[in-house]
Amino acid sequence: QVQLVESGGGLAQPGGSLRLSCAASGSNFRVYNMGWYRQAPGKQRELVATITSSGSTRYAGSVQGRFTISRDDAKNTMNLEMNNLRPEDTAVYYCHADVQEAGPRFYQYWGQGTQVTVSS
């Protein structure tokens, strides 16, 4: 069993910045692809950014050039640097990971979500 725990959400002004972190914990596991998703009230969950185990990244068009995803495999952590925030970035942000555990077996895990609010 692996747990993903997000941190770093909060309130930011338009044009401001926030940094989200996601930490994976458990035993005898390896993390492959990781990503951030978000869900605004009344909307479906959408992809924000993903990063593969080799470091390749992909971004939603709405955040391209403003957000940067990164990972530290030694610490099993992933970050999302969010700059030039807009009110439409307001959402609950979720961490996602594809994980290999003993077996080997592959599972998908989600964090509990962290609220990001962009407002003046």
Short mmCIF file of N, CA and C in Angstrom, two decimals:
data_model
loop_
_atom_site.label_atom_id
_atom_site.label_comp_id
_atom_site.label_asym_id
_atom_site.label_seq_id
_atom_site.Cartn_x
_atom_site.Cartn_y
_atom_site.Cartn_z
N GLN A 1 0.85 -1.19 0.00
CA GLN A 1 0.00 0.00 0.00
C GLN A 1 0.88 1.24 0.00
N VAL A 2 0.56 2.16 -0.87
CA VAL A 2 1.32 3.40 -0.98
C VAL A 2 0.39 4.57 -0.69
N GLN A 3 0.89 5.55 -0.01
CA GLN A 3 0.12 6.77 0.26
C GLN A 3 0.75 7.96 -0.46
N LEU A 4 -0.11 8.79 -1.02
CA LEU A 4 0.33 10.05 -1.62
C LEU A 4 -0.25 11.19 -0.78
N VAL A 5 0.62 12.08 -0.34
CA VAL A 5 0.18 13.20 0.49
C VAL A 5 0.62 14.50 -0.16
N GLU A 6 -0.38 15.35 -0.46
CA GLU A 6 -0.08 16.66 -1.04
C GLU A 6 0.07 17.71 0.04
N SER A 7 0.80 18.75 -0.29
CA SER A 7 0.93 19.90 0.59
C SER A 7 1.21 21.13 -0.26
N GLY A 8 1.01 22.30 0.34
CA GLY A 8 1.39 23.54 -0.32
C GLY A 8 0.27 24.34 -0.92
N GLY A 9 -0.95 23.85 -0.86
CA GLY A 9 -2.06 24.63 -1.39
C GLY A 9 -2.34 25.85 -0.52
N GLY A 10 -3.27 26.67 -0.96
CA GLY A 10 -3.63 27.84 -0.19
C GLY A 10 -4.21 28.92 -1.06
N LEU A 11 -4.14 30.15 -0.55
CA LEU A 11 -4.69 31.31 -1.23
C LEU A 11 -3.57 32.12 -1.86
N ALA A 12 -3.77 32.52 -3.10
CA ALA A 12 -2.81 33.37 -3.80
C ALA A 12 -3.57 34.45 -4.56
N GLN A 13 -2.92 35.56 -4.75
CA GLN A 13 -3.51 36.62 -5.56
C GLN A 13 -3.25 36.37 -7.03
N PRO A 14 -4.08 36.88 -7.89
CA PRO A 14 -3.79 36.78 -9.33
C PRO A 14 -2.40 37.31 -9.62
N GLY A 15 -1.66 36.53 -10.42
CA GLY A 15 -0.28 36.88 -10.72
C GLY A 15 0.71 36.33 -9.72
N GLY A 16 0.21 35.75 -8.65
CA GLY A 16 1.09 35.22 -7.62
C GLY A 16 1.55 33.81 -7.91
N SER A 17 2.21 33.22 -6.92
CA SER A 17 2.80 31.89 -7.09
C SER A 17 2.48 31.00 -5.90
N LEU A 18 2.43 29.72 -6.18
CA LEU A 18 2.32 28.69 -5.15
C LEU A 18 3.13 27.49 -5.59
N ARG A 19 3.55 26.70 -4.62
CA ARG A 19 4.30 25.48 -4.91
C ARG A 19 3.59 24.32 -4.21
N LEU A 20 3.21 23.33 -5.00
CA LEU A 20 2.59 22.12 -4.46
C LEU A 20 3.62 21.00 -4.40
N SER A 21 3.50 20.18 -3.38
CA SER A 21 4.37 19.02 -3.25
C SER A 21 3.54 17.77 -3.02
N CYS A 22 4.06 16.65 -3.48
CA CYS A 22 3.41 15.36 -3.28
C CYS A 22 4.48 14.37 -2.85
N ALA A 23 4.24 13.70 -1.75
CA ALA A 23 5.19 12.72 -1.23
C ALA A 23 4.56 11.34 -1.21
N ALA A 24 5.25 10.38 -1.77
CA ALA A 24 4.80 8.99 -1.77
C ALA A 24 5.51 8.24 -0.66
N SER A 25 4.73 7.46 0.09
CA SER A 25 5.32 6.68 1.18
C SER A 25 4.72 5.29 1.19
N GLY A 26 5.48 4.36 1.71
CA GLY A 26 5.06 2.96 1.77
C GLY A 26 6.29 2.10 1.85
N SER A 27 6.13 0.84 1.48
CA SER A 27 7.29 -0.05 1.49
C SER A 27 7.34 -0.86 0.21
N ASN A 28 8.55 -1.10 -0.25
CA ASN A 28 8.79 -1.98 -1.39
C ASN A 28 7.99 -1.55 -2.62
N PHE A 29 8.21 -0.33 -3.06
CA PHE A 29 7.50 0.16 -4.23
C PHE A 29 8.42 1.00 -5.09
N ARG A 30 7.98 1.19 -6.33
CA ARG A 30 8.70 2.07 -7.25
C ARG A 30 7.66 2.90 -8.01
N VAL A 31 7.93 4.18 -8.09
CA VAL A 31 7.00 5.10 -8.74
C VAL A 31 7.41 5.30 -10.19
N TYR A 32 6.47 5.18 -11.07
CA TYR A 32 6.72 5.45 -12.48
C TYR A 32 6.15 6.81 -12.85
N ASN A 33 5.17 6.86 -13.75
CA ASN A 33 4.62 8.15 -14.14
C ASN A 33 3.91 8.82 -12.96
N MET A 34 4.06 10.13 -12.89
CA MET A 34 3.38 10.92 -11.86
C MET A 34 2.70 12.11 -12.53
N GLY A 35 1.73 12.66 -11.84
CA GLY A 35 1.05 13.81 -12.45
C GLY A 35 0.21 14.58 -11.46
N TRP A 36 -0.17 15.77 -11.89
CA TRP A 36 -1.09 16.61 -11.14
C TRP A 36 -2.37 16.79 -11.96
N TYR A 37 -3.48 16.68 -11.27
CA TYR A 37 -4.79 16.90 -11.86
C TYR A 37 -5.51 17.91 -10.99
N ARG A 38 -6.55 18.52 -11.52
CA ARG A 38 -7.32 19.46 -10.72
C ARG A 38 -8.80 19.35 -11.06
N GLN A 39 -9.59 19.73 -10.08
CA GLN A 39 -11.04 19.71 -10.27
C GLN A 39 -11.65 20.96 -9.65
N ALA A 40 -12.25 21.76 -10.50
CA ALA A 40 -12.93 22.95 -10.04
C ALA A 40 -14.39 22.62 -9.74
N PRO A 41 -15.06 23.40 -8.91
CA PRO A 41 -16.46 23.13 -8.59
C PRO A 41 -17.32 23.04 -9.85
N GLY A 42 -18.09 21.96 -9.93
CA GLY A 42 -18.99 21.78 -11.06
C GLY A 42 -18.33 21.33 -12.34
N LYS A 43 -17.04 21.04 -12.28
CA LYS A 43 -16.32 20.61 -13.48
C LYS A 43 -15.69 19.25 -13.27
N GLN A 44 -15.33 18.62 -14.39
CA GLN A 44 -14.66 17.33 -14.32
C GLN A 44 -13.19 17.51 -13.96
N ARG A 45 -12.62 16.47 -13.39
CA ARG A 45 -11.19 16.49 -13.09
C ARG A 45 -10.42 16.55 -14.41
N GLU A 46 -9.39 17.38 -14.46
CA GLU A 46 -8.61 17.54 -15.67
C GLU A 46 -7.12 17.44 -15.38
N LEU A 47 -6.40 17.02 -16.41
CA LEU A 47 -4.96 16.90 -16.30
C LEU A 47 -4.32 18.29 -16.27
N VAL A 48 -3.36 18.45 -15.38
CA VAL A 48 -2.59 19.69 -15.32
C VAL A 48 -1.21 19.48 -15.92
N ALA A 49 -0.52 18.47 -15.41
CA ALA A 49 0.84 18.18 -15.89
C ALA A 49 1.22 16.77 -15.48
N THR A 50 2.05 16.13 -16.30
CA THR A 50 2.57 14.81 -15.97
C THR A 50 4.07 14.77 -16.19
N ILE A 51 4.70 13.82 -15.51
CA ILE A 51 6.14 13.63 -15.66
C ILE A 51 6.43 12.13 -15.59
N THR A 52 7.19 11.64 -16.57
CA THR A 52 7.50 10.22 -16.60
C THR A 52 8.71 9.92 -15.71
N SER A 53 9.00 8.64 -15.57
CA SER A 53 10.15 8.24 -14.76
C SER A 53 11.47 8.68 -15.38
N SER A 54 11.45 8.97 -16.67
CA SER A 54 12.66 9.46 -17.34
C SER A 54 12.72 10.98 -17.36
N GLY A 55 11.69 11.64 -16.82
CA GLY A 55 11.71 13.08 -16.73
C GLY A 55 11.00 13.84 -17.83
N SER A 56 10.37 13.13 -18.75
CA SER A 56 9.61 13.81 -19.80
C SER A 56 8.35 14.41 -19.22
N THR A 57 8.05 15.62 -19.63
CA THR A 57 6.91 16.34 -19.07
C THR A 57 5.87 16.67 -20.13
N ARG A 58 4.64 16.84 -19.65
CA ARG A 58 3.55 17.25 -20.53
C ARG A 58 2.64 18.16 -19.73
N TYR A 59 2.15 19.20 -20.37
CA TYR A 59 1.31 20.18 -19.70
C TYR A 59 0.01 20.42 -20.44
N ALA A 60 -1.02 20.75 -19.68
CA ALA A 60 -2.25 21.24 -20.29
C ALA A 60 -1.95 22.60 -20.92
N GLY A 61 -2.63 22.89 -22.02
CA GLY A 61 -2.37 24.15 -22.71
C GLY A 61 -2.61 25.37 -21.83
N SER A 62 -3.55 25.24 -20.90
CA SER A 62 -3.92 26.39 -20.07
C SER A 62 -2.85 26.75 -19.04
N VAL A 63 -1.91 25.83 -18.78
CA VAL A 63 -0.87 26.11 -17.78
C VAL A 63 0.52 26.14 -18.39
N GLN A 64 0.62 25.78 -19.67
CA GLN A 64 1.92 25.78 -20.34
C GLN A 64 2.60 27.13 -20.20
N GLY A 65 3.86 27.09 -19.77
CA GLY A 65 4.62 28.33 -19.61
C GLY A 65 4.45 29.00 -18.27
N ARG A 66 3.48 28.55 -17.49
CA ARG A 66 3.26 29.13 -16.15
C ARG A 66 3.57 28.14 -15.04
N PHE A 67 3.31 26.86 -15.28
CA PHE A 67 3.52 25.81 -14.28
C PHE A 67 4.72 24.96 -14.68
N THR A 68 5.43 24.46 -13.68
CA THR A 68 6.56 23.57 -13.91
C THR A 68 6.46 22.37 -12.97
N ILE A 69 6.46 21.18 -13.57
CA ILE A 69 6.41 19.95 -12.78
C ILE A 69 7.82 19.38 -12.67
N SER A 70 8.13 18.80 -11.51
CA SER A 70 9.44 18.20 -11.31
C SER A 70 9.30 17.05 -10.31
N ARG A 71 10.33 16.22 -10.23
CA ARG A 71 10.29 15.10 -9.30
C ARG A 71 11.67 14.82 -8.75
N ASP A 72 11.70 14.22 -7.58
CA ASP A 72 12.94 13.78 -6.94
C ASP A 72 12.75 12.32 -6.58
N ASP A 73 13.29 11.43 -7.40
CA ASP A 73 13.06 10.01 -7.19
C ASP A 73 13.75 9.48 -5.94
N ALA A 74 14.80 10.12 -5.52
CA ALA A 74 15.48 9.69 -4.29
C ALA A 74 14.59 9.89 -3.07
N LYS A 75 13.72 10.89 -3.15
CA LYS A 75 12.82 11.19 -2.04
C LYS A 75 11.38 10.77 -2.32
N ASN A 76 11.13 10.24 -3.52
CA ASN A 76 9.77 9.89 -3.92
C ASN A 76 8.82 11.07 -3.79
N THR A 77 9.26 12.20 -4.29
CA THR A 77 8.44 13.41 -4.23
C THR A 77 8.26 14.02 -5.61
N MET A 78 7.22 14.81 -5.74
CA MET A 78 6.93 15.52 -6.98
C MET A 78 6.45 16.91 -6.60
N ASN A 79 6.83 17.88 -7.38
CA ASN A 79 6.44 19.26 -7.11
C ASN A 79 5.75 19.88 -8.32
N LEU A 80 4.97 20.90 -8.04
CA LEU A 80 4.36 21.70 -9.09
C LEU A 80 4.55 23.17 -8.73
N GLU A 81 5.40 23.84 -9.48
CA GLU A 81 5.64 25.26 -9.29
C GLU A 81 4.63 26.00 -10.15
N MET A 82 3.79 26.82 -9.49
CA MET A 82 2.72 27.51 -10.22
C MET A 82 2.98 29.01 -10.14
N ASN A 83 3.19 29.62 -11.28
CA ASN A 83 3.46 31.05 -11.37
C ASN A 83 2.37 31.75 -12.18
N ASN A 84 2.32 33.06 -12.02
CA ASN A 84 1.34 33.87 -12.76
C ASN A 84 -0.06 33.25 -12.65
N LEU A 85 -0.44 32.96 -11.44
CA LEU A 85 -1.72 32.30 -11.20
C LEU A 85 -2.89 33.16 -11.63
N ARG A 86 -3.93 32.50 -12.08
CA ARG A 86 -5.15 33.15 -12.55
C ARG A 86 -6.34 32.65 -11.73
N PRO A 87 -7.40 33.41 -11.63
CA PRO A 87 -8.58 32.93 -10.89
C PRO A 87 -9.09 31.59 -11.42
N GLU A 88 -8.95 31.34 -12.71
CA GLU A 88 -9.41 30.07 -13.27
C GLU A 88 -8.55 28.88 -12.88
N ASP A 89 -7.44 29.13 -12.21
CA ASP A 89 -6.63 28.03 -11.67
C ASP A 89 -7.19 27.52 -10.34
N THR A 90 -8.19 28.19 -9.82
CA THR A 90 -8.80 27.77 -8.55
C THR A 90 -9.42 26.39 -8.70
N ALA A 91 -9.00 25.47 -7.84
CA ALA A 91 -9.47 24.09 -7.91
C ALA A 91 -8.84 23.30 -6.77
N VAL A 92 -9.33 22.08 -6.60
CA VAL A 92 -8.62 21.13 -5.75
C VAL A 92 -7.62 20.39 -6.64
N TYR A 93 -6.38 20.38 -6.22
CA TYR A 93 -5.31 19.75 -6.99
C TYR A 93 -4.98 18.39 -6.39
N TYR A 94 -4.91 17.38 -7.28
CA TYR A 94 -4.66 16.02 -6.86
C TYR A 94 -3.35 15.50 -7.44
N CYS A 95 -2.64 14.78 -6.62
CA CYS A 95 -1.43 14.09 -7.05
C CYS A 95 -1.81 12.68 -7.51
N HIS A 96 -1.19 12.22 -8.57
CA HIS A 96 -1.45 10.87 -9.09
C HIS A 96 -0.13 10.18 -9.37
N ALA A 97 -0.11 8.87 -9.16
CA ALA A 97 1.12 8.12 -9.45
C ALA A 97 0.81 6.71 -9.90
N ASP A 98 1.58 6.23 -10.85
CA ASP A 98 1.57 4.82 -11.25
C ASP A 98 2.69 4.14 -10.48
N VAL A 99 2.33 3.12 -9.72
CA VAL A 99 3.27 2.52 -8.78
C VAL A 99 3.40 1.03 -9.01
N GLN A 100 4.64 0.56 -9.01
CA GLN A 100 4.91 -0.87 -9.04
C GLN A 100 5.18 -1.34 -7.61
N GLU A 101 4.47 -2.38 -7.19
CA GLU A 101 4.71 -2.95 -5.87
C GLU A 101 5.15 -4.41 -6.02
N ALA A 102 5.35 -5.07 -4.91
CA ALA A 102 5.84 -6.44 -4.93
C ALA A 102 4.90 -7.32 -5.74
N GLY A 103 5.48 -8.27 -6.52
CA GLY A 103 4.63 -9.17 -7.29
C GLY A 103 5.24 -9.56 -8.60
N PRO A 104 5.56 -8.65 -9.58
CA PRO A 104 5.24 -7.22 -9.45
C PRO A 104 3.80 -6.92 -9.85
N ARG A 105 3.23 -6.01 -9.19
CA ARG A 105 1.88 -5.55 -9.51
C ARG A 105 1.89 -4.04 -9.64
N PHE A 106 1.02 -3.55 -10.51
CA PHE A 106 0.97 -2.12 -10.78
C PHE A 106 -0.36 -1.56 -10.32
N TYR A 107 -0.28 -0.41 -9.68
CA TYR A 107 -1.47 0.24 -9.16
C TYR A 107 -1.42 1.73 -9.47
N GLN A 108 -2.59 2.35 -9.46
CA GLN A 108 -2.68 3.80 -9.57
C GLN A 108 -3.15 4.36 -8.22
N TYR A 109 -2.48 5.40 -7.78
CA TYR A 109 -2.83 6.01 -6.52
C TYR A 109 -3.14 7.49 -6.71
N TRP A 110 -4.02 7.99 -5.85
CA TRP A 110 -4.38 9.42 -5.82
C TRP A 110 -4.14 9.96 -4.41
N GLY A 111 -3.75 11.20 -4.36
CA GLY A 111 -3.68 11.88 -3.07
C GLY A 111 -5.07 12.36 -2.68
N GLN A 112 -5.14 12.97 -1.50
CA GLN A 112 -6.43 13.41 -0.97
C GLN A 112 -6.86 14.75 -1.53
N GLY A 113 -5.92 15.46 -2.16
CA GLY A 113 -6.25 16.75 -2.76
C GLY A 113 -5.87 17.92 -1.87
N THR A 114 -5.48 19.01 -2.50
CA THR A 114 -5.17 20.23 -1.76
C THR A 114 -5.81 21.41 -2.50
N GLN A 115 -6.43 22.29 -1.74
CA GLN A 115 -7.18 23.40 -2.33
C GLN A 115 -6.23 24.52 -2.74
N VAL A 116 -6.42 25.00 -3.95
CA VAL A 116 -5.73 26.20 -4.44
C VAL A 116 -6.80 27.22 -4.81
N THR A 117 -6.72 28.39 -4.21
CA THR A 117 -7.67 29.46 -4.48
C THR A 117 -6.91 30.70 -4.94
N VAL A 118 -7.29 31.21 -6.08
CA VAL A 118 -6.65 32.41 -6.62
C VAL A 118 -7.69 33.51 -6.65
N SER A 119 -7.47 34.50 -5.81
CA SER A 119 -8.46 35.57 -5.67
C SER A 119 -7.80 36.80 -5.09
N SER A 120 -8.31 37.95 -5.48
CA SER A 120 -7.82 39.21 -4.91
C SER A 120 -8.67 39.62 -3.72
#
